[in-house]
C-alpha cells in the first residue's frame, strides 16, 4: 500500500510537470484527488489494514495528498504567469501610431446666437417661455386684434391646417398665451419657429425664427421699450451700434415701430451685408394695443406694456456674413462645421 501511495505521488507530480495548460492541471486534480480519484480509492481500502498499520498509512496518505496539492498550486501559478505574459506580448501597443480624429459636435449658428440673446434678456429679468407651433386662429390673429376680414392678414401668407388650425405665422401668439396665464408684472421672451407661405430665395424661407418679447406692468412707456432694445442691440452688435426707430404698423401694437441697427460690418457706410444702406432691420415692436390687453383680461387703464419680435435668422446671417438664408436650414456639414 505504501508503495502504491508513493507511485501515485510520483505519477501525479510527473503529470503535473508536463501539464500544458490550466485544464490539464485540473484533470490531474480530478484524477488523483477527486472523489473518485486514485488517492481517494486507496484511502477507502484502509479499513482492511491492521490497527497498527492504519495510522502509519493514514499519515503517509495525508503527506502525499499535501505534496500533490502543493505541486498543483505551484504549477497553476506558473501557468497563470505564463498565460499573462503571452497575453501581454500579444497586446503590445504601438504608441507611435497616429491617433484617430473623432468628429466633435457643435452648436448650430442659430443656437449660438439664440443662446447669446437669451443671456442678454435674462440679465434684464426676462423669463423664457415656449409656445405651440400649431396654433388656433384665435391666438395667432383674433386676440392680436386681427379680425377675420382684416387686411393685415394678407401681410402674412398663412399655412392653414385642418379643423381651423394653422402654423403660427408669428411668435406674437405667445403674448396672448402668456397674458392669459400670468398676472402682471410680466417679462417674458419666447423664441421659436414660425411659418409663412413665402417663395423660397436667398432671404426668404417658409420656416424661420422669431423671438417674441413682452413686458406688462404699471407705468410702462415707450422709453422702456427704447431702453431695453438699445441695450440689447449694443450687447449683441457692439457698444458703438446706433439704433433707429422708424414708425410702422402692427395691428396689436400702438404706436408701432420697426428697429434698424447700424451695420456692424461697415459701420453705416454701406456694404454687401446691409445692401448699401448702412442699416439692418432686425425687429418690429410697439406698445401693446389696449384691445389686446383687454382681450386677455388685463385692464388697459391700470397696466401698459410693450412687445417686440426679433428676426433671429437676420441677426445670425448678418453676424456671420451668411449671404443665403437657406444655409441655415439645409444642414450641410461643410457649412455647419465652420461655427
Ligand atoms: N409679429 C410681428 C411680425 O411678425 C413682429 C412684432 C412683434 C411687432 C411684437 C410688434 C410687436 O412681423
GROMACS .gro file of C-alpha atoms and ligand atoms in nm:
model
  351
    1UNK     CA    1   0.000   0.000   0.000
    2UNK     CA    2   0.286   0.235   0.087
    3UNK     CA    3   0.437   0.156  -0.247
    4UNK     CA    4   0.110   0.226  -0.422
    5UNK     CA    5   0.091   0.560  -0.248
    6UNK     CA    6   0.447   0.655  -0.347
    7UNK     CA    7   0.369   0.555  -0.703
    8UNK     CA    8   0.055   0.770  -0.712
    9UNK     CA    9   0.256   1.063  -0.581
   10UNK     CA   10   0.530   1.024  -0.842
   11UNK     CA   11   0.282   0.981  -1.123
   12UNK     CA   12   0.077   1.281  -1.019
   13UNK     CA   13   0.381   1.505  -0.989
   14UNK     CA   14   0.514   1.382  -1.321
   15UNK     CA   15   0.185   1.457  -1.492
   16UNK     CA   16   0.167   1.800  -1.335
   17UNK     CA   17   0.513   1.884  -1.465
   18UNK     CA   18   0.408   1.808  -1.819
   19UNK     CA   19   0.068   1.980  -1.790
   20UNK     CA   20   0.049   2.237  -2.072
   21UNK     CA   21  -0.248   2.444  -1.956
   22UNK     CA   22  -0.487   2.510  -1.670
   23UNK     CA   23  -0.730   2.249  -1.797
   24UNK     CA   24  -0.462   1.975  -1.783
   25UNK     CA   25  -0.380   2.071  -1.423
   26UNK     CA   26  -0.741   2.041  -1.325
   27UNK     CA   27  -0.763   1.698  -1.494
   28UNK     CA   28  -0.475   1.581  -1.275
   29UNK     CA   29  -0.651   1.710  -0.965
   30UNK     CA   30  -0.967   1.518  -1.051
   31UNK     CA   31  -0.776   1.205  -1.146
   32UNK     CA   32  -0.588   1.174  -0.815
   33UNK     CA   33  -0.756   1.389  -0.552
   34UNK     CA   34  -1.117   1.389  -0.674
   35UNK     CA   35  -1.399   1.198  -0.507
   36UNK     CA   36  -1.345   0.909  -0.745
   37UNK     CA   37  -0.970   0.976  -0.771
   38UNK     CA   38  -0.692   0.725  -0.724
   39UNK     CA   39  -0.572   0.853  -0.388
   40UNK     CA   40  -0.926   0.854  -0.255
   41UNK     CA   41  -0.971   0.497  -0.377
   42UNK     CA   42  -0.664   0.385  -0.180
   43UNK     CA   43  -0.782   0.556   0.136
   44UNK     CA   44  -1.110   0.372   0.109
   45UNK     CA   45  -0.921   0.043   0.133
   46UNK     CA   46  -0.764   0.141   0.467
   47UNK     CA   47  -1.041  -0.043   0.652
   48UNK     CA   48  -0.869  -0.369   0.563
   49UNK     CA   49  -0.543  -0.275   0.742
   50UNK     CA   50  -0.439  -0.381   1.089
   51UNK     CA   51  -0.489  -0.125   1.369
   52UNK     CA   52  -0.109  -0.074   1.389
   53UNK     CA   53  -0.068  -0.007   1.019
   54UNK     CA   54  -0.368   0.220   0.982
   55UNK     CA   55  -0.224   0.541   1.141
   56UNK     CA   56   0.107   0.498   0.958
   57UNK     CA   57  -0.055   0.461   0.619
   58UNK     CA   58  -0.303   0.736   0.710
   59UNK     CA   59  -0.020   0.977   0.787
   60UNK     CA   60   0.161   0.887   0.469
   61UNK     CA   61  -0.155   0.935   0.264
   62UNK     CA   62  -0.207   1.281   0.413
   63UNK     CA   63   0.153   1.377   0.345
   64UNK     CA   64   0.124   1.263  -0.014
   65UNK     CA   65  -0.203   1.450  -0.063
   66UNK     CA   66  -0.035   1.764   0.074
   67UNK     CA   67   0.262   1.722  -0.157
   68UNK     CA   68   0.043   1.675  -0.463
   69UNK     CA   69  -0.166   1.976  -0.366
   70UNK     CA   70   0.144   2.189  -0.321
   71UNK     CA   71   0.280   2.095  -0.661
   72UNK     CA   72  -0.061   2.157  -0.809
   73UNK     CA   73  -0.076   2.511  -0.667
   74UNK     CA   74   0.277   2.587  -0.787
   75UNK     CA   75   0.201   2.457  -1.136
   76UNK     CA   76  -0.117   2.664  -1.152
   77UNK     CA   77   0.071   2.977  -1.055
   78UNK     CA   78   0.343   2.922  -1.315
   79UNK     CA   79   0.090   2.851  -1.588
   80UNK     CA   80  -0.112   3.162  -1.499
   81UNK     CA   81   0.201   3.378  -1.513
   82UNK     CA   82   0.291   3.229  -1.849
   83UNK     CA   83  -0.056   3.298  -1.983
   84UNK     CA   84  -0.045   3.660  -1.866
   85UNK     CA   85   0.295   3.703  -2.027
   86UNK     CA   86   0.169   3.565  -2.355
   87UNK     CA   87  -0.139   3.784  -2.350
   88UNK     CA   88   0.065   4.097  -2.275
   89UNK     CA   89   0.309   4.014  -2.553
   90UNK     CA   90   0.022   3.975  -2.799
   91UNK     CA   91  -0.135   4.301  -2.683
   92UNK     CA   92   0.158   4.538  -2.723
   93UNK     CA   93   0.056   4.888  -2.825
   94UNK     CA   94   0.241   5.079  -3.088
   95UNK     CA   95   0.240   5.419  -2.924
   96UNK     CA   96   0.395   5.576  -3.233
   97UNK     CA   97   0.078   5.513  -3.437
   98UNK     CA   98  -0.112   5.831  -3.529
   99UNK     CA   99  -0.438   5.887  -3.333
  100UNK     CA  100  -0.785   5.872  -3.479
  101UNK     CA  101  -0.967   6.205  -3.502
  102UNK     CA  102  -1.315   6.188  -3.355
  103UNK     CA  103  -1.560   6.436  -3.504
  104UNK     CA  104  -1.682   6.676  -3.237
  105UNK     CA  105  -2.038   6.802  -3.242
  106UNK     CA  106  -2.104   7.175  -3.236
  107UNK     CA  107  -2.390   7.417  -3.196
  108UNK     CA  108  -2.588   7.537  -3.496
  109UNK     CA  109  -2.522   7.907  -3.566
  110UNK     CA  110  -2.887   7.984  -3.485
  111UNK     CA  111  -2.844   7.818  -3.145
  112UNK     CA  112  -2.524   8.014  -3.077
  113UNK     CA  113  -2.696   8.347  -3.148
  114UNK     CA  114  -3.014   8.248  -2.964
  115UNK     CA  115  -2.814   8.148  -2.655
  116UNK     CA  116  -2.641   8.488  -2.661
  117UNK     CA  117  -2.975   8.666  -2.690
  118UNK     CA  118  -3.129   8.464  -2.411
  119UNK     CA  119  -2.833   8.557  -2.188
  120UNK     CA  120  -2.883   8.927  -2.263
  121UNK     CA  121  -3.255   8.926  -2.189
  122UNK     CA  122  -3.220   8.701  -1.885
  123UNK     CA  123  -2.981   8.954  -1.737
  124UNK     CA  124  -3.263   9.211  -1.779
  125UNK     CA  125  -3.501   8.985  -1.585
  126UNK     CA  126  -3.691   8.813  -1.868
  127UNK     CA  127  -3.831   8.459  -1.828
  128UNK     CA  128  -3.806   8.221  -2.124
  129UNK     CA  129  -4.138   8.064  -2.230
  130UNK     CA  130  -4.239   7.822  -2.502
  131UNK     CA  131  -4.546   7.812  -2.726
  132UNK     CA  132  -4.701   7.570  -2.977
  133UNK     CA  133  -4.613   7.591  -3.349
  134UNK     CA  134  -4.958   7.463  -3.443
  135UNK     CA  135  -5.187   7.743  -3.333
  136UNK     CA  136  -5.551   7.840  -3.347
  137UNK     CA  137  -5.672   8.137  -3.545
  138UNK     CA  138  -5.763   8.299  -3.214
  139UNK     CA  139  -5.409   8.312  -3.072
  140UNK     CA  140  -5.232   8.387  -3.399
  141UNK     CA  141  -5.474   8.658  -3.524
  142UNK     CA  142  -5.803   8.721  -3.349
  143UNK     CA  143  -5.678   8.802  -3.000
  144UNK     CA  144  -5.397   9.007  -3.156
  145UNK     CA  145  -5.655   9.249  -3.293
  146UNK     CA  146  -5.658   9.096  -3.640
  147UNK     CA  147  -6.024   9.003  -3.711
  148UNK     CA  148  -6.117   8.768  -3.995
  149UNK     CA  149  -6.163   9.030  -4.265
  150UNK     CA  150  -5.867   9.246  -4.159
  151UNK     CA  151  -5.633   9.335  -4.448
  152UNK     CA  152  -5.333   9.279  -4.217
  153UNK     CA  153  -5.387   8.905  -4.262
  154UNK     CA  154  -5.254   8.945  -4.615
  155UNK     CA  155  -4.923   9.069  -4.471
  156UNK     CA  156  -4.853   8.714  -4.364
  157UNK     CA  157  -4.930   8.428  -4.600
  158UNK     CA  158  -5.057   8.157  -4.370
  159UNK     CA  159  -5.029   7.779  -4.390
  160UNK     CA  160  -5.376   7.661  -4.285
  161UNK     CA  161  -5.429   7.313  -4.141
  162UNK     CA  162  -5.747   7.113  -4.088
  163UNK     CA  163  -6.003   7.200  -3.818
  164UNK     CA  164  -5.932   7.570  -3.802
  165UNK     CA  165  -5.569   7.519  -3.703
  166UNK     CA  166  -5.271   7.687  -3.866
  167UNK     CA  167  -4.893   7.704  -3.842
  168UNK     CA  168  -4.817   8.015  -3.640
  169UNK     CA  169  -4.701   8.300  -3.861
  170UNK     CA  170  -4.552   8.490  -3.567
  171UNK     CA  171  -4.440   8.420  -3.213
  172UNK     CA  172  -4.678   8.702  -3.107
  173UNK     CA  173  -4.929   8.426  -3.030
  174UNK     CA  174  -4.716   8.371  -2.717
  175UNK     CA  175  -4.813   8.720  -2.593
  176UNK     CA  176  -5.175   8.610  -2.562
  177UNK     CA  177  -5.098   8.272  -2.408
  178UNK     CA  178  -4.873   8.441  -2.152
  179UNK     CA  179  -5.118   8.714  -2.056
  180UNK     CA  180  -5.395   8.457  -2.015
  181UNK     CA  181  -5.191   8.258  -1.763
  182UNK     CA  182  -4.976   8.517  -1.583
  183UNK     CA  183  -5.059   8.831  -1.392
  184UNK     CA  184  -4.851   9.149  -1.439
  185UNK     CA  185  -4.569   9.223  -1.383
  186UNK     CA  186  -4.485   9.017  -1.694
  187UNK     CA  187  -4.142   8.999  -1.857
  188UNK     CA  188  -4.108   8.706  -2.099
  189UNK     CA  189  -3.912   8.602  -2.403
  190UNK     CA  190  -4.050   8.338  -2.641
  191UNK     CA  191  -3.815   8.208  -2.910
  192UNK     CA  192  -3.939   7.969  -3.177
  193UNK     CA  193  -4.007   7.869  -3.535
  194UNK     CA  194  -4.269   8.049  -3.742
  195UNK     CA  195  -4.411   7.964  -4.084
  196UNK     CA  196  -4.520   8.165  -4.387
  197UNK     CA  197  -4.606   8.052  -4.738
  198UNK     CA  198  -4.328   8.262  -4.889
  199UNK     CA  199  -4.143   8.195  -5.211
  200UNK     CA  200  -3.801   8.049  -5.118
  201UNK     CA  201  -3.499   8.261  -5.211
  202UNK     CA  202  -3.175   8.385  -5.056
  203UNK     CA  203  -3.361   8.597  -4.799
  204UNK     CA  204  -3.692   8.410  -4.761
  205UNK     CA  205  -3.770   8.071  -4.616
  206UNK     CA  206  -4.114   7.921  -4.537
  207UNK     CA  207  -3.985   7.845  -4.190
  208UNK     CA  208  -3.782   8.096  -3.993
  209UNK     CA  209  -3.729   8.206  -3.634
  210UNK     CA  210  -3.858   8.486  -3.419
  211UNK     CA  211  -3.801   8.586  -3.060
  212UNK     CA  212  -4.100   8.749  -2.902
  213UNK     CA  213  -4.061   8.977  -2.604
  214UNK     CA  214  -4.340   9.107  -2.383
  215UNK     CA  215  -4.334   9.338  -2.083
  216UNK     CA  216  -4.653   9.439  -1.898
  217UNK     CA  217  -4.664   9.635  -1.576
  218UNK     CA  218  -4.790   9.960  -1.427
  219UNK     CA  219  -4.638  10.268  -1.591
  220UNK     CA  220  -4.451  10.101  -1.879
  221UNK     CA  221  -4.375  10.356  -2.154
  222UNK     CA  222  -4.212  10.380  -2.495
  223UNK     CA  223  -3.893  10.488  -2.312
  224UNK     CA  224  -3.872  10.145  -2.151
  225UNK     CA  225  -3.909   9.985  -2.492
  226UNK     CA  226  -3.632  10.202  -2.637
  227UNK     CA  227  -3.403  10.143  -2.342
  228UNK     CA  228  -3.438   9.764  -2.350
  229UNK     CA  229  -3.394   9.738  -2.728
  230UNK     CA  230  -3.096   9.976  -2.738
  231UNK     CA  231  -2.928   9.781  -2.460
  232UNK     CA  232  -2.993   9.458  -2.647
  233UNK     CA  233  -2.857   9.595  -2.980
  234UNK     CA  234  -2.536   9.718  -2.817
  235UNK     CA  235  -2.475   9.391  -2.640
  236UNK     CA  236  -2.532   9.179  -2.947
  237UNK     CA  237  -2.363   9.404  -3.208
  238UNK     CA  238  -2.112   9.604  -3.003
  239UNK     CA  239  -2.116   9.927  -2.796
  240UNK     CA  240  -2.085  10.167  -3.093
  241UNK     CA  241  -2.403  10.034  -3.254
  242UNK     CA  242  -2.658  10.302  -3.346
  243UNK     CA  243  -3.027  10.219  -3.320
  244UNK     CA  244  -3.302  10.377  -3.534
  245UNK     CA  245  -3.674  10.360  -3.455
  246UNK     CA  246  -3.898  10.406  -3.758
  247UNK     CA  247  -4.277  10.446  -3.728
  248UNK     CA  248  -4.458  10.138  -3.856
  249UNK     CA  249  -4.783   9.948  -3.822
  250UNK     CA  250  -4.885   9.628  -3.646
  251UNK     CA  251  -5.248   9.564  -3.551
  252UNK     CA  252  -5.153   9.456  -3.198
  253UNK     CA  253  -4.928   9.749  -3.103
  254UNK     CA  254  -4.996  10.122  -3.095
  255UNK     CA  255  -4.777  10.308  -3.162
  256UNK     CA  256  -4.567  10.062  -3.362
  257UNK     CA  257  -4.205  10.083  -3.474
  258UNK     CA  258  -3.953   9.896  -3.679
  259UNK     CA  259  -3.599   9.899  -3.549
  260UNK     CA  260  -3.282   9.921  -3.756
  261UNK     CA  261  -2.927   9.894  -3.625
  262UNK     CA  262  -2.621  10.047  -3.790
  263UNK     CA  263  -2.444   9.784  -3.997
  264UNK     CA  264  -2.179   9.617  -3.784
  265UNK     CA  265  -1.980   9.526  -4.094
  266UNK     CA  266  -1.929   9.874  -4.248
  267UNK     CA  267  -2.027  10.093  -3.950
  268UNK     CA  268  -2.305  10.254  -4.154
  269UNK     CA  269  -2.120  10.349  -4.472
  270UNK     CA  270  -2.293  10.085  -4.684
  271UNK     CA  271  -2.169   9.742  -4.787
  272UNK     CA  272  -2.277   9.399  -4.910
  273UNK     CA  273  -2.414   9.290  -4.572
  274UNK     CA  274  -2.652   9.590  -4.539
  275UNK     CA  275  -2.714   9.608  -4.913
  276UNK     CA  276  -2.559   9.953  -4.929
  277UNK     CA  277  -2.799  10.122  -4.688
  278UNK     CA  278  -2.579  10.126  -4.378
  279UNK     CA  279  -2.870   9.990  -4.169
  280UNK     CA  280  -3.006   9.646  -4.092
  281UNK     CA  281  -3.369   9.594  -3.993
  282UNK     CA  282  -3.386   9.347  -3.707
  283UNK     CA  283  -3.725   9.372  -3.539
  284UNK     CA  284  -4.078   9.504  -3.510
  285UNK     CA  285  -4.212   9.639  -3.183
  286UNK     CA  286  -4.458   9.871  -3.015
  287UNK     CA  287  -4.678   9.945  -2.716
  288UNK     CA  288  -4.927   9.662  -2.659
  289UNK     CA  289  -5.266   9.770  -2.802
  290UNK     CA  290  -5.525   9.833  -2.528
  291UNK     CA  291  -5.763   9.596  -2.707
  292UNK     CA  292  -5.507   9.313  -2.680
  293UNK     CA  293  -5.468   9.376  -2.307
  294UNK     CA  294  -5.848   9.375  -2.264
  295UNK     CA  295  -5.886   9.051  -2.462
  296UNK     CA  296  -5.656   8.888  -2.206
  297UNK     CA  297  -5.841   9.029  -1.906
  298UNK     CA  298  -5.580   9.296  -1.822
  299UNK     CA  299  -5.719   9.644  -1.756
  300UNK     CA  300  -5.551   9.887  -2.002
  301UNK     CA  301  -5.636  10.176  -1.765
  302UNK     CA  302  -5.421  10.022  -1.497
  303UNK     CA  303  -5.148   9.846  -1.697
  304UNK     CA  304  -4.945   9.914  -2.010
  305UNK     CA  305  -4.679   9.717  -2.190
  306UNK     CA  306  -4.453   9.679  -2.488
  307UNK     CA  307  -4.381   9.388  -2.720
  308UNK     CA  308  -4.119   9.314  -2.979
  309UNK     CA  309  -4.050   9.041  -3.235
  310UNK     CA  310  -3.687   8.992  -3.333
  311UNK     CA  311  -3.584   8.808  -3.650
  312UNK     CA  312  -3.328   8.554  -3.532
  313UNK     CA  313  -3.227   8.445  -3.883
  314UNK     CA  314  -3.145   8.804  -3.984
  315UNK     CA  315  -2.928   8.857  -3.676
  316UNK     CA  316  -2.746   8.531  -3.746
  317UNK     CA  317  -2.686   8.592  -4.118
  318UNK     CA  318  -2.553   8.942  -4.056
  319UNK     CA  319  -2.332   8.837  -3.766
  320UNK     CA  320  -2.165   8.558  -3.964
  321UNK     CA  321  -2.198   8.725  -4.310
  322UNK     CA  322  -2.407   8.437  -4.442
  323UNK     CA  323  -2.535   8.551  -4.781
  324UNK     CA  324  -2.808   8.288  -4.827
  325UNK     CA  325  -3.062   8.212  -4.552
  326UNK     CA  326  -3.113   7.862  -4.697
  327UNK     CA  327  -2.775   7.763  -4.550
  328UNK     CA  328  -2.938   7.782  -4.207
  329UNK     CA  329  -3.189   7.509  -4.294
  330UNK     CA  330  -3.008   7.266  -4.521
  331UNK     CA  331  -2.781   7.117  -4.253
  332UNK     CA  332  -2.487   7.077  -4.488
  333UNK     CA  333  -2.198   6.973  -4.262
  334UNK     CA  334  -1.947   7.164  -4.475
  335UNK     CA  335  -2.137   7.479  -4.377
  336UNK     CA  336  -2.210   7.387  -4.014
  337UNK     CA  337  -1.853   7.281  -3.933
  338UNK     CA  338  -1.740   7.642  -3.969
  339UNK     CA  339  -1.904   7.751  -3.644
  340LIG     N1  340  -4.515   8.975  -3.503
  340LIG     C1  341  -4.460   9.083  -3.582
  340LIG     C2  342  -4.410   9.024  -3.716
  340LIG     O1  343  -4.404   8.905  -3.728
  340LIG     C3  344  -4.347   9.149  -3.509
  340LIG     C4  345  -4.390   9.220  -3.386
  340LIG     C5  346  -4.389   9.157  -3.264
  340LIG     C6  347  -4.433   9.352  -3.390
  340LIG     C7  348  -4.429   9.225  -3.149
  340LIG     C8  349  -4.472   9.419  -3.279
  340LIG     C9  350  -4.471   9.357  -3.158
  340LIG     O2  351  -4.381   9.097  -3.807
   0.00000   0.00000   0.00000
